[in-house]
């Protein structure tokens, strides 16, 4: 990508395990098993369970999310012998990412402002999907999410009538934005921190009773949702505006076909994230990993990757170190972590996020070595030598 690759993660399996075994500093998340972390997050959020369901939930019946996980399990590594969940929200996550040395991508649905997250992230590598303010706050890469112009069909949230935005949580990028707030006719809220945990029922009662502050917040909510979930679908032509107004790398998140990957290259994008939004948007869709398999088989894509003019990243289904290895061997140049870090956040805030990230990185390094390889670079795009598809 245009500004180079992110720095190497600040962790090794040996330093992480030494921390546990020699100092008896046991992970607050427990020994990292994504299923156990998920269940622990479910337990610690029992008093505000709708927040857990918002993270855990998927579109429709959950078919696409299951497909994401099952697709990764269909592939096996071939060993060779040779020489809306914690009071600190995004601030904790951004700080943990900086400590571990992995890039952090800020969501438009953040419960903290761009500037506050940038401060928490310090000298970390951070990306975002907004322009002017993000650049001023030190965000280096623009990530354009393609598949959320409307929210998917989310039964878990519908069953609990849970919409964090409706109670003023997750709109803080908007409430801290001078242009948006001027249009709404309200003063900027530069460092707003929503109450934790979210009590949506209490918000509804105040709204029904005509509480002025709550009514004002709800006005902001409807205005911001018109911005981020407008229901307006865009075309490839619209990317020209972003290209003309952003001087750094632009990455399109939500690409699932070879044709769209090629279209991204034609539009002079710097990279793509192969993703189906963790199965949260279209139920019954193809798995993200099967999309990656097809896209990275394109000779045009591979040539551009090798030249350094196009980057392919992977999202949806990464839960453990072996998943990382499979994605890299399939041709991804990096992976995204979603639900696992959110569960860590729910359990223990910044420390929980950091331990999830360090655990996945440590497991990746251990599995890489036990499989007979010295580095990630050694296995990149070598699916034939590294992976074997299991019989189904």
Protein backbone atom coordinates (compact mmCIF):
# COMPACT_ATOMS: atom_id res chain seq x y z
CA UNK A 1 0.00 0.00 0.00
CA UNK A 2 1.05 3.59 -0.58
CA UNK A 3 2.34 4.34 2.91
CA UNK A 4 4.00 0.98 3.46
CA UNK A 5 3.06 -1.98 5.62
CA UNK A 6 2.04 -1.66 9.28
CA UNK A 7 4.79 -2.33 11.84
CA UNK A 8 5.32 -5.87 13.06
CA UNK A 9 3.22 -6.79 16.11
CA UNK A 10 4.97 -6.12 19.42
CA UNK A 11 4.66 -9.67 20.74
CA UNK A 12 6.16 -13.13 20.43
CA UNK A 13 4.87 -16.43 21.71
CA UNK A 14 7.82 -16.72 24.09
CA UNK A 15 7.38 -13.32 25.73
CA UNK A 16 3.64 -13.80 26.05
CA UNK A 17 3.91 -17.27 27.56
CA UNK A 18 6.77 -16.20 29.83
CA UNK A 19 4.51 -13.50 31.20
CA UNK A 20 2.01 -16.21 32.16
CA UNK A 21 4.30 -18.98 33.40
CA UNK A 22 7.09 -17.03 35.07
CA UNK A 23 5.17 -14.14 36.66
CA UNK A 24 1.87 -15.98 37.23
CA UNK A 25 0.06 -13.16 35.43
CA UNK A 26 -2.76 -15.26 34.10
CA UNK A 27 -4.94 -13.91 31.29
CA UNK A 28 -8.08 -12.25 32.59
CA UNK A 29 -9.89 -13.76 29.60
CA UNK A 30 -8.68 -17.22 30.63
CA UNK A 31 -6.57 -19.44 28.37
CA UNK A 32 -7.62 -18.20 24.97
CA UNK A 33 -10.26 -20.42 23.46
CA UNK A 34 -12.62 -18.30 21.40
CA UNK A 35 -15.62 -20.37 22.47
CA UNK A 36 -14.74 -19.95 26.15
CA UNK A 37 -14.11 -16.22 25.71
CA UNK A 38 -17.45 -15.91 23.94
CA UNK A 39 -19.24 -17.68 26.80
CA UNK A 40 -17.43 -15.63 29.44
CA UNK A 41 -18.44 -12.43 27.62
CA UNK A 42 -22.01 -13.74 27.58
CA UNK A 43 -21.83 -14.25 31.35
CA UNK A 44 -20.30 -10.88 32.31
CA UNK A 45 -22.88 -9.02 30.20
CA UNK A 46 -25.88 -10.87 31.65
CA UNK A 47 -27.21 -7.65 33.21
CA UNK A 48 -27.21 -5.91 29.82
CA UNK A 49 -27.48 -8.96 27.62
CA UNK A 50 -28.80 -7.13 24.56
CA UNK A 51 -25.33 -5.58 24.15
CA UNK A 52 -23.80 -9.06 23.92
CA UNK A 53 -26.45 -10.13 21.40
CA UNK A 54 -25.65 -7.07 19.28
CA UNK A 55 -22.06 -8.30 18.95
CA UNK A 56 -22.86 -12.02 18.75
CA UNK A 57 -25.90 -11.69 16.50
CA UNK A 58 -25.97 -12.21 12.76
CA UNK A 59 -28.32 -11.66 9.85
CA UNK A 60 -31.36 -13.89 9.70
CA UNK A 61 -30.78 -17.48 10.77
CA UNK A 62 -27.02 -17.07 11.16
CA UNK A 63 -26.34 -19.20 8.10
CA UNK A 64 -23.64 -16.93 6.63
CA UNK A 65 -21.75 -16.64 9.91
CA UNK A 66 -21.73 -20.42 10.32
CA UNK A 67 -20.55 -20.73 6.73
CA UNK A 68 -17.64 -18.37 7.47
CA UNK A 69 -16.46 -20.59 10.32
CA UNK A 70 -17.10 -23.89 8.53
CA UNK A 71 -15.24 -22.77 5.39
CA UNK A 72 -12.04 -22.24 7.37
CA UNK A 73 -12.44 -25.63 9.01
CA UNK A 74 -12.64 -27.33 5.61
CA UNK A 75 -8.97 -26.52 5.06
CA UNK A 76 -6.15 -28.20 6.91
CA UNK A 77 -2.56 -27.04 7.44
CA UNK A 78 0.09 -29.42 6.13
CA UNK A 79 2.93 -29.66 8.71
CA UNK A 80 6.46 -29.74 7.25
CA UNK A 81 9.81 -30.61 8.82
CA UNK A 82 12.77 -28.34 8.05
CA UNK A 83 15.27 -26.33 9.82
CA UNK A 84 -21.14 -1.95 23.06
CA UNK A 85 -19.39 -3.86 25.95
CA UNK A 86 -17.14 -1.88 28.29
CA UNK A 87 -17.23 1.60 29.76
CA UNK A 88 -14.03 2.64 27.98
CA UNK A 89 -15.33 1.53 24.58
CA UNK A 90 -13.09 2.29 21.61
CA UNK A 91 -10.51 4.04 23.78
CA UNK A 92 -9.59 0.73 25.43
CA UNK A 93 -9.47 -1.09 22.11
CA UNK A 94 -7.37 1.55 20.36
CA UNK A 95 -4.91 1.66 23.26
CA UNK A 96 -4.63 -2.15 23.35
CA UNK A 97 -4.01 -2.30 19.60
CA UNK A 98 -1.22 0.26 19.96
CA UNK A 99 0.34 -1.73 22.83
CA UNK A 100 0.31 -4.94 20.80
CA UNK A 101 1.47 -3.20 17.63
CA UNK A 102 -1.45 -4.02 15.34
CA UNK A 103 -3.44 -1.48 13.29
CA UNK A 104 -6.79 -0.29 14.64
CA UNK A 105 -9.75 0.49 12.38
CA UNK A 106 -12.31 2.88 13.85
CA UNK A 107 -15.98 2.32 13.09
CA UNK A 108 -18.32 5.15 12.11
CA UNK A 109 -20.57 3.72 14.84
CA UNK A 110 -18.00 4.62 17.48
CA UNK A 111 -19.07 5.69 20.98
CA UNK A 112 -16.08 8.04 21.13
CA UNK A 113 -14.92 10.86 18.86
CA UNK A 114 -12.27 10.41 16.18
CA UNK A 115 -9.92 12.68 18.08
CA UNK A 116 -10.36 10.87 21.41
CA UNK A 117 -9.65 7.51 19.79
CA UNK A 118 -6.60 8.92 18.02
CA UNK A 119 -5.26 10.15 21.36
CA UNK A 120 -5.83 6.75 22.98
CA UNK A 121 -4.11 5.03 20.06
CA UNK A 122 -1.01 7.19 20.50
CA UNK A 123 1.65 6.33 17.91
CA UNK A 124 -0.30 3.27 16.75
CA UNK A 125 -1.26 2.60 13.15
CA UNK A 126 -4.92 3.57 12.61
CA UNK A 127 -7.39 3.52 9.74
CA UNK A 128 -10.85 5.01 9.32
CA UNK A 129 -13.77 5.54 6.93
CA UNK A 130 -14.14 9.33 7.08
CA UNK A 131 -11.97 11.96 5.41
CA UNK A 132 -10.93 15.41 6.70
CA UNK A 133 -11.13 14.87 10.46
CA UNK A 134 -9.54 11.44 10.19
CA UNK A 135 -6.54 12.79 8.32
CA UNK A 136 -6.09 15.57 10.88
CA UNK A 137 -6.24 13.00 13.68
CA UNK A 138 -3.46 10.92 12.17
CA UNK A 139 -5.50 8.18 10.48
CA UNK A 140 -3.52 6.98 7.47
CA UNK A 141 -5.87 4.73 5.50
CA UNK A 142 -9.46 5.30 4.39
CA UNK A 143 -11.63 2.18 4.69
CA UNK A 144 -14.88 2.32 2.72
CA UNK A 145 -17.45 -0.22 3.92
CA UNK A 146 -19.65 -1.22 0.99
CA UNK A 147 -22.30 -3.43 2.56
CA UNK A 148 -23.92 -1.33 5.28
CA UNK A 149 -25.98 1.29 3.47
CA UNK A 150 -28.84 -0.35 5.36
CA UNK A 151 -28.55 -2.65 8.36
CA UNK A 152 -29.18 -6.35 7.84
CA UNK A 153 -32.05 -8.40 9.24
CA UNK A 154 -30.85 -8.96 12.82
CA UNK A 155 -33.29 -11.18 14.76
CA UNK A 156 -31.34 -10.96 18.04
CA UNK A 157 -31.68 -7.16 18.08
CA UNK A 158 -35.26 -7.22 16.84
CA UNK A 159 -36.24 -9.64 19.60
CA UNK A 160 -34.81 -7.35 22.28
CA UNK A 161 -35.75 -4.08 20.52
CA UNK A 162 -32.06 -3.19 20.90
CA UNK A 163 -30.63 -0.37 18.82
CA UNK A 164 -27.75 1.36 20.56
CA UNK A 165 -27.90 4.32 18.18
CA UNK A 166 -31.50 5.07 19.19
CA UNK A 167 -30.33 5.81 22.74
CA UNK A 168 -27.45 8.01 21.59
CA UNK A 169 -24.66 5.42 21.76
CA UNK A 170 -22.46 4.92 18.70
CA UNK A 171 -23.19 8.37 17.23
CA UNK A 172 -20.23 10.14 18.86
CA UNK A 173 -18.37 10.58 15.58
CA UNK A 174 -21.40 12.65 14.54
CA UNK A 175 -21.95 14.58 17.78
CA UNK A 176 -18.28 15.64 17.75
CA UNK A 177 -18.42 16.75 14.10
CA UNK A 178 -18.78 20.55 13.65
CA UNK A 179 -20.30 20.32 10.17
CA UNK A 180 -22.96 17.77 11.09
CA UNK A 181 -23.88 19.50 14.35
CA UNK A 182 -24.16 22.89 12.67
CA UNK A 183 -26.58 21.42 10.15
CA UNK A 184 -28.63 19.91 12.97
CA UNK A 185 -28.52 23.20 14.85
CA UNK A 186 -26.86 21.85 17.99
CA UNK A 187 -23.58 22.58 19.80
CA UNK A 188 -20.67 20.23 19.26
CA UNK A 189 -20.12 17.57 21.95
CA UNK A 190 -16.35 17.05 21.58
CA UNK A 191 -15.75 14.48 24.32
CA UNK A 192 -19.13 12.88 24.93
CA UNK A 193 -19.08 9.59 26.85
CA UNK A 194 -22.39 7.72 26.90
CA UNK A 195 -23.55 6.21 30.18
CA UNK A 196 -22.52 2.58 30.72
CA UNK A 197 -24.17 0.16 30.62
CA UNK A 198 -26.78 1.29 28.12
CA UNK A 199 -30.28 1.41 29.62
CA UNK A 200 -32.42 1.72 26.52
CA UNK A 201 -35.69 1.32 28.43
CA UNK A 202 -34.86 4.27 30.70
CA UNK A 203 -34.05 6.32 27.59
CA UNK A 204 -37.45 5.43 26.12
CA UNK A 205 -39.20 6.52 29.31
CA UNK A 206 -37.39 9.87 29.33
CA UNK A 207 -38.16 10.36 25.64
CA UNK A 208 -41.85 9.62 26.14
CA UNK A 209 -41.90 12.05 29.08
CA UNK A 210 -40.51 14.86 26.94
CA UNK A 211 -37.17 15.24 28.73
CA UNK A 212 -35.45 18.05 26.81
CA UNK A 213 -31.96 16.53 26.79
CA UNK A 214 -33.30 13.15 25.66
CA UNK A 215 -35.44 14.72 22.93
CA UNK A 216 -32.39 16.66 21.70
CA UNK A 217 -30.31 13.49 21.65
CA UNK A 218 -32.99 11.63 19.72
CA UNK A 219 -33.00 14.41 17.11
CA UNK A 220 -29.27 13.90 16.72
CA UNK A 221 -29.81 10.14 16.45
CA UNK A 222 -32.24 10.39 13.55
CA UNK A 223 -30.02 12.89 11.76
CA UNK A 224 -26.90 10.75 12.14
CA UNK A 225 -28.67 7.57 11.04
CA UNK A 226 -29.70 9.42 7.89
CA UNK A 227 -25.99 9.94 7.30
CA UNK A 228 -24.58 6.47 7.98
CA UNK A 229 -27.53 4.20 7.11
CA UNK A 230 -29.09 6.36 4.44
CA UNK A 231 -30.41 3.53 2.30
CA UNK A 232 -28.74 5.23 -0.69
CA UNK A 233 -26.72 2.80 -2.79
CA UNK A 234 -23.67 4.12 -4.59
CA UNK A 235 -21.84 3.27 -7.80
CA UNK A 236 -18.19 2.83 -8.72
CA UNK A 237 -18.28 6.38 -10.11
CA UNK A 238 -18.73 7.75 -6.59
CA UNK A 239 -15.25 6.53 -5.65
CA UNK A 240 -13.75 9.25 -7.84
CA UNK A 241 -14.73 11.83 -5.22
CA UNK A 242 -12.92 9.92 -2.49
CA UNK A 243 -9.86 9.39 -4.66
CA UNK A 244 -9.75 13.13 -5.38
CA UNK A 245 -10.14 14.09 -1.73
CA UNK A 246 -7.95 11.57 0.08
CA UNK A 247 -4.20 11.50 -0.50
CA UNK A 248 -3.55 8.22 1.30
CA UNK A 249 -4.47 4.58 0.64
CA UNK A 250 -8.15 3.71 0.10
CA UNK A 251 -9.38 0.20 0.89
CA UNK A 252 -12.82 -1.15 -0.01
CA UNK A 253 -14.34 -3.45 2.63
CA UNK A 254 -17.01 -5.93 1.58
CA UNK A 255 -15.65 -7.27 -1.74
CA UNK A 256 -16.75 -10.87 -2.39
CA UNK A 257 -16.25 -11.55 -6.12
CA UNK A 258 -13.38 -11.54 -8.59
CA UNK A 259 -15.21 -9.07 -10.84
CA UNK A 260 -15.60 -6.59 -7.99
CA UNK A 261 -11.95 -7.01 -7.04
CA UNK A 262 -11.00 -6.14 -10.59
CA UNK A 263 -13.41 -3.19 -10.54
CA UNK A 264 -11.68 -1.90 -7.40
CA UNK A 265 -8.37 -2.05 -9.24
CA UNK A 266 -9.89 -0.21 -12.21
CA UNK A 267 -11.10 2.50 -9.81
CA UNK A 268 -7.51 2.99 -8.57
CA UNK A 269 -8.22 1.67 -5.10
CA UNK A 270 -5.19 0.56 -3.10
CA UNK A 271 -6.73 -2.57 -1.66
CA UNK A 272 -9.79 -4.56 -0.63
CA UNK A 273 -11.07 -6.40 2.40
CA UNK A 274 -12.69 -9.68 1.41
CA UNK A 275 -15.60 -9.69 3.85
CA UNK A 276 -19.28 -10.41 4.32
CA UNK A 277 -19.40 -8.33 7.52
CA UNK A 278 -19.11 -11.39 9.72
CA UNK A 279 -22.37 -12.74 8.40
CA UNK A 280 -24.26 -9.74 9.80
CA UNK A 281 -25.75 -8.43 6.56
CA UNK A 282 -26.93 -11.11 4.11
CA UNK A 283 -28.12 -14.44 5.49
CA UNK A 284 -27.42 -17.44 3.25
CA UNK A 285 -24.49 -15.72 1.49
CA UNK A 286 -21.25 -17.33 0.37
CA UNK A 287 -18.52 -17.63 3.00
CA UNK A 288 -15.84 -14.99 3.11
CA UNK A 289 -13.08 -17.61 2.88
CA UNK A 290 -14.51 -19.12 -0.32
CA UNK A 291 -14.53 -15.59 -1.77
CA UNK A 292 -10.89 -15.17 -0.78
CA UNK A 293 -10.02 -18.46 -2.46
CA UNK A 294 -11.46 -17.26 -5.78
CA UNK A 295 -10.20 -13.67 -5.65
CA UNK A 296 -6.60 -14.60 -4.84
CA UNK A 297 -6.65 -17.16 -7.66
CA UNK A 298 -6.96 -14.26 -10.12
CA UNK A 299 -3.68 -13.81 -11.97
CA UNK A 300 -4.39 -10.10 -12.29
CA UNK A 301 -4.84 -9.69 -8.54
CA UNK A 302 -1.76 -11.76 -7.73
CA UNK A 303 0.42 -9.74 -10.13
CA UNK A 304 -0.71 -6.50 -8.51
CA UNK A 305 -0.09 -7.91 -5.03
CA UNK A 306 3.44 -8.94 -5.96
CA UNK A 307 4.12 -5.50 -7.51
CA UNK A 308 2.91 -3.84 -4.29
CA UNK A 309 0.16 -1.88 -6.02
CA UNK A 310 -2.81 -3.74 -4.55
CA UNK A 311 -3.43 -5.26 -1.11
CA UNK A 312 -5.90 -8.04 -0.25
CA UNK A 313 -7.02 -8.33 3.37
CA UNK A 314 -9.41 -10.85 4.91
CA UNK A 315 -12.29 -10.53 7.36
CA UNK A 316 -15.13 -12.72 8.71
CA UNK A 317 -14.34 -15.95 10.53
CA UNK A 318 -10.91 -15.41 12.11
CA UNK A 319 -11.02 -16.84 15.62
CA UNK A 320 -7.61 -18.45 16.22
CA UNK A 321 -4.03 -18.61 15.02
CA UNK A 322 -4.59 -21.47 12.57
CA UNK A 323 -7.25 -19.34 10.86
CA UNK A 324 -4.67 -16.61 10.34
CA UNK A 325 -2.26 -19.06 8.72
CA UNK A 326 -4.96 -20.40 6.40
CA UNK A 327 -5.92 -16.90 5.27
CA UNK A 328 -2.31 -15.88 4.62
CA UNK A 329 -1.57 -19.11 2.74
CA UNK A 330 -4.70 -18.49 0.67
CA UNK A 331 -3.26 -15.13 -0.40
CA UNK A 332 -4.48 -12.57 2.14
CA UNK A 333 -1.87 -10.06 3.25
CA UNK A 334 -3.49 -9.42 6.60
CA UNK A 335 -6.59 -10.33 8.58
CA UNK A 336 -9.21 -8.49 10.63
CA UNK A 337 -10.28 -9.50 14.14
CA UNK A 338 -13.86 -8.63 15.13
CA UNK A 339 -15.97 -10.53 17.65
CA UNK A 340 -13.04 -11.99 19.68
CA UNK A 341 -11.67 -8.59 20.67
CA UNK A 342 -15.18 -7.36 21.49
CA UNK A 343 -15.61 -10.30 23.85
CA UNK A 344 -12.26 -9.48 25.44
CA UNK A 345 -13.40 -5.86 25.83
CA UNK A 346 -16.56 -7.00 27.61
CA UNK A 347 -14.59 -9.21 30.00
CA UNK A 348 -11.75 -6.92 31.02
CA UNK A 349 -11.61 -3.72 28.97
CA UNK A 350 -8.24 -2.78 27.50
CA UNK A 351 -6.44 -5.69 29.18
CA UNK A 352 -9.01 -8.12 27.80
CA UNK A 353 -8.55 -6.82 24.25
CA UNK A 354 -4.77 -6.91 24.52
CA UNK A 355 -4.77 -10.50 25.79
CA UNK A 356 -7.07 -11.69 23.00
CA UNK A 357 -4.78 -10.11 20.40
CA UNK A 358 -1.59 -11.43 22.00
CA UNK A 359 -3.12 -14.91 22.31
CA UNK A 360 -4.06 -15.06 18.63
CA UNK A 361 -0.64 -13.74 17.60
CA UNK A 362 1.16 -16.20 19.90
CA UNK A 363 -0.89 -19.13 18.62
CA UNK A 364 -0.18 -18.05 15.05
CA UNK A 365 3.56 -18.01 15.70
CA UNK A 366 3.55 -21.37 17.49
CA UNK A 367 1.45 -23.06 14.81
CA UNK A 368 3.61 -21.57 12.09
CA UNK A 369 6.76 -23.00 13.65
CA UNK A 370 5.25 -26.40 14.42
CA UNK A 371 4.11 -26.59 10.81
CA UNK A 372 7.71 -26.19 9.69
CA UNK A 373 7.81 -22.56 8.60
CA UNK A 374 9.96 -19.65 9.67
CA UNK A 375 7.79 -16.66 8.77
CA UNK A 376 4.46 -15.46 7.45
CA UNK A 377 6.23 -14.32 4.27
CA UNK A 378 7.32 -17.90 3.66
CA UNK A 379 3.74 -19.20 3.46
CA UNK A 380 2.04 -16.30 1.70
CA UNK A 381 -0.06 -17.32 -1.34
CA UNK A 382 1.23 -20.91 -1.27
CA UNK A 383 -2.05 -22.69 -0.73
CA UNK A 384 -0.97 -25.79 -2.63
CA UNK A 385 2.02 -26.42 -0.40
CA UNK A 386 0.55 -25.22 2.91
CA UNK A 387 -3.10 -26.27 2.81
CA UNK A 388 -5.17 -29.29 1.95
CA UNK A 389 -8.94 -29.22 1.67
CA UNK A 390 -10.60 -31.78 3.89
CA UNK A 391 -13.25 -34.13 2.54
CA UNK A 392 -16.73 -32.85 3.32
